[in-house]
Amino acid sequence: MSKYFDIRIDYKTGDSFKSYETSDTLDLPVESLEIAKENLRRIKEHYKVYIKKNSYSMQYSDKREIQYPDFYITKATVSHGTYDVDGIRLKVSETKERDIISPFWIGYFESLIGAEVIVSDAEEDDLSFKVDFW
């Protein structure tokens, strides 16, 4: 059986009246642990830039100076036009990437807690690890 690696995202979400912690799987299985680690690194860096960009204390002129990593998607074109987004480009293999225009772990009520590489083969649980961002 081939092993596949995916990422589980732990985050806080809610609405105006309550908040709670939850987890969702990225549903982007890859065959390489190294690619999964790279995606973890990208998620962490993307979130740091997202927090900086959306900081209430940051001046508008400072926001224009933000250095976006090459995997940070700031514009998306759909049938009705081009929109500002906070998307991310993650690796699927050494030669392919997939864009996630609206990551589920960012938003008005969302905040990232951490992420973990999970393995499809239950016998290899010792390969799982967690990266806590805070």
Coordinates of C-alpha atoms in Angstrom, one line a residue:
M1 CA 0.0 0.0 0.0
S2 CA 1.3 3.4 -0.9
K3 CA 1.6 6.0 1.8
Y4 CA 0.0 9.4 1.3
F5 CA 0.6 12.4 3.5
D6 CA -2.0 15.0 4.1
I7 CA -2.3 18.0 6.5
R8 CA -4.8 18.4 9.3
I9 CA -5.4 22.0 10.2
D10 CA -6.5 23.0 13.7
Y11 CA -8.2 26.4 13.9
K12 CA -10.7 28.4 15.8
T13 CA -13.9 29.5 14.2
G14 CA -17.4 30.7 15.1
D15 CA -19.7 33.6 14.7
S16 CA -20.7 36.8 16.6
F17 CA -22.1 34.8 19.5
K18 CA -19.6 32.0 20.1
S19 CA -16.3 30.5 19.0
Y20 CA -14.9 27.0 19.1
E21 CA -11.9 25.0 18.0
T22 CA -12.2 22.5 15.2
S23 CA -10.0 20.5 12.8
D24 CA -10.3 19.8 9.1
T25 CA -8.1 17.9 6.7
L26 CA -6.6 19.8 3.8
D27 CA -7.7 16.9 1.4
L28 CA -4.6 17.4 -0.7
P29 CA -2.7 14.0 -0.3
V30 CA 0.9 13.9 -1.5
E31 CA 3.2 11.0 -1.8
S32 CA 6.3 12.7 -0.3
L33 CA 6.8 13.6 3.4
E34 CA 9.1 16.4 2.2
I35 CA 6.3 17.9 0.1
A36 CA 4.0 17.7 3.1
K37 CA 6.6 19.5 5.2
E38 CA 7.0 22.2 2.5
N39 CA 3.2 22.7 2.5
L40 CA 3.3 23.1 6.3
R41 CA 6.0 25.7 6.0
R42 CA 4.0 27.5 3.3
I43 CA 0.8 27.5 5.5
K44 CA 2.8 28.9 8.4
E45 CA 4.4 31.7 6.4
H46 CA 1.1 32.5 4.6
Y47 CA -0.7 32.9 7.9
K48 CA 2.0 35.2 9.3
V49 CA 1.7 37.4 6.2
Y50 CA -2.1 37.3 6.4
I51 CA -2.0 38.4 10.0
K52 CA 0.4 41.2 9.3
K53 CA -1.7 42.4 6.2
N54 CA -4.9 42.3 8.2
S55 CA -3.6 44.0 11.3
Y56 CA -5.8 46.9 12.4
S57 CA -2.7 48.8 13.7
M58 CA -0.9 48.7 10.3
Q59 CA -1.1 51.8 8.2
Y60 CA -2.3 51.5 4.6
S61 CA 1.0 52.7 3.3
D62 CA 2.8 49.9 5.3
K63 CA 0.4 47.3 3.8
R64 CA 1.6 48.2 0.3
E65 CA 5.2 47.4 1.4
I66 CA 4.4 43.8 2.5
Q67 CA 6.6 41.3 0.7
Y68 CA 4.3 38.4 -0.4
P69 CA 5.9 35.0 -0.8
D70 CA 5.5 33.6 -4.3
F71 CA 2.9 31.1 -3.1
Y72 CA 0.7 33.8 -1.6
I73 CA -2.2 34.5 -4.0
T74 CA -3.5 38.1 -3.8
K75 CA -5.8 38.3 -6.9
A76 CA -8.3 35.8 -8.3
T77 CA -10.1 36.1 -11.6
V78 CA -13.6 34.5 -11.9
S79 CA -16.4 35.0 -14.4
H80 CA -17.5 38.3 -12.9
G81 CA -14.1 40.0 -12.6
T82 CA -10.9 40.0 -10.6
Y83 CA -11.0 40.1 -6.8
D84 CA -8.6 40.6 -3.9
V85 CA -8.0 37.3 -2.1
D86 CA -5.7 35.7 0.5
G87 CA -5.1 32.4 -1.3
I88 CA -2.3 30.0 -1.1
R89 CA -0.5 27.8 -3.6
L90 CA 0.5 24.4 -2.3
K91 CA 2.5 21.6 -3.8
V92 CA 0.9 18.4 -5.0
S93 CA 4.1 16.9 -6.4
E94 CA 7.6 18.2 -7.4
T95 CA 6.1 19.6 -10.6
K96 CA 2.5 20.4 -9.8
E97 CA 0.8 22.9 -7.5
R98 CA -2.8 23.6 -6.5
D99 CA -4.3 27.0 -5.7
I100 CA -6.6 27.4 -2.7
I101 CA -8.3 30.7 -3.2
S102 CA -10.2 30.8 0.1
P103 CA -8.4 28.7 2.8
F104 CA -10.9 27.6 5.4
W105 CA -8.5 28.5 8.3
I106 CA -8.5 32.2 7.6
G107 CA -11.4 34.7 7.8
Y108 CA -13.1 37.2 10.1
F109 CA -13.9 34.6 12.8
E110 CA -11.1 32.1 12.0
S111 CA -7.6 31.9 13.6
L112 CA -5.0 29.2 12.9
I113 CA -3.9 27.1 15.9
G114 CA -1.6 24.6 14.3
A115 CA -1.2 21.9 11.6
E116 CA -0.1 18.3 11.5
V117 CA 1.0 15.9 8.8
I118 CA -1.1 12.8 8.9
V119 CA -0.2 9.5 7.2
S120 CA -2.7 7.3 5.3
D121 CA -1.0 4.1 6.5
A122 CA -2.0 3.5 10.1
E123 CA 1.1 1.4 10.7
E124 CA 3.3 4.5 10.2
D125 CA 1.8 6.8 12.8
D126 CA 5.3 7.5 14.1
L127 CA 5.8 9.7 11.0
S128 CA 3.1 12.1 12.2
F129 CA 4.2 15.3 13.7
K130 CA 2.6 18.6 14.7
V131 CA 3.7 22.2 14.2
D132 CA 2.2 24.6 16.7
F133 CA 2.3 28.2 15.5
W134 CA 1.8 29.9 18.8

